[in-house]
Amino acid sequence: MDTIRKGSKGKTVKVWQIIVGVNPDGIFGSGTETATRTFQKQQGLSVDGIVGEKSWRIGLDSL
């Protein structure tokens, strides 16, 4: 999966939004960033609000 962050848009963002439990509108805004940071903290990941390989792997495994 592509690395996504605040400002990213599209289907990949929608998938991530479903994982972190926010409205899947396909726009990575401040709400998605906050949910991403919370997810990263809960999973023991680096808390940077950027969804990279490790976040994707843990997130997809949680589905």
Short mmCIF file of C-alpha atoms in Angstrom, two decimals:
data_model
loop_
_atom_site.label_atom_id
_atom_site.label_comp_id
_atom_site.label_asym_id
_atom_site.label_seq_id
_atom_site.Cartn_x
_atom_site.Cartn_y
_atom_site.Cartn_z
CA MET A 1 0.00 0.00 0.00
CA ASP A 2 1.06 3.56 -0.62
CA THR A 3 2.32 5.78 2.17
CA ILE A 4 -0.43 8.26 3.04
CA ARG A 5 -0.53 11.35 5.23
CA LYS A 6 -2.52 14.51 5.85
CA GLY A 7 -3.53 15.88 2.45
CA SER A 8 -3.68 12.46 0.76
CA LYS A 9 -6.90 11.53 -1.06
CA GLY A 10 -8.46 8.50 -2.68
CA LYS A 11 -9.45 4.88 -2.21
CA THR A 12 -6.35 4.02 -0.20
CA VAL A 13 -7.28 6.70 2.34
CA LYS A 14 -10.80 5.25 2.56
CA VAL A 15 -9.38 1.82 3.43
CA TRP A 16 -7.24 3.35 6.16
CA GLN A 17 -10.17 5.36 7.51
CA ILE A 18 -12.18 2.14 7.88
CA ILE A 19 -9.26 0.59 9.79
CA VAL A 20 -9.03 3.48 12.26
CA GLY A 21 -12.80 3.98 12.55
CA VAL A 22 -13.42 7.37 11.01
CA ASN A 23 -15.89 8.39 8.32
CA PRO A 24 -14.44 6.97 5.07
CA ASP A 25 -14.64 10.06 2.87
CA GLY A 26 -11.29 9.48 1.14
CA ILE A 27 -9.73 12.71 2.43
CA PHE A 28 -6.90 12.43 4.97
CA GLY A 29 -7.67 15.44 7.13
CA SER A 30 -7.09 16.33 10.76
CA GLY A 31 -9.61 13.77 12.07
CA THR A 32 -7.91 10.94 10.22
CA GLU A 33 -4.52 12.19 11.37
CA THR A 34 -5.64 12.18 15.01
CA ALA A 35 -7.10 8.67 14.65
CA THR A 36 -3.87 7.54 12.98
CA ARG A 37 -1.75 8.89 15.82
CA THR A 38 -3.98 7.16 18.38
CA PHE A 39 -3.74 3.89 16.44
CA GLN A 40 0.04 4.17 16.20
CA LYS A 41 0.38 4.85 19.92
CA GLN A 42 -1.88 1.90 20.82
CA GLN A 43 0.14 -0.40 18.57
CA GLY A 44 3.54 0.70 19.87
CA LEU A 45 4.54 2.32 16.58
CA SER A 46 6.31 5.61 15.97
CA VAL A 47 3.61 8.25 16.38
CA ASP A 48 3.99 10.49 13.36
CA GLY A 49 0.54 10.47 11.74
CA ILE A 50 2.02 9.02 8.55
CA VAL A 51 0.74 5.65 7.39
CA GLY A 52 3.71 3.69 6.12
CA GLU A 53 4.57 0.01 5.82
CA LYS A 54 4.41 -0.88 9.53
CA SER A 55 1.12 0.92 10.14
CA TRP A 56 -0.41 -0.70 7.06
CA ARG A 57 0.74 -4.17 8.07
CA ILE A 58 -0.70 -3.94 11.58
CA GLY A 59 -3.82 -2.15 10.39
CA LEU A 60 -4.66 -4.67 7.68
CA ASP A 61 -4.00 -7.56 10.08
CA SER A 62 -6.54 -6.02 12.45
CA LEU A 63 -9.40 -6.30 9.95
#
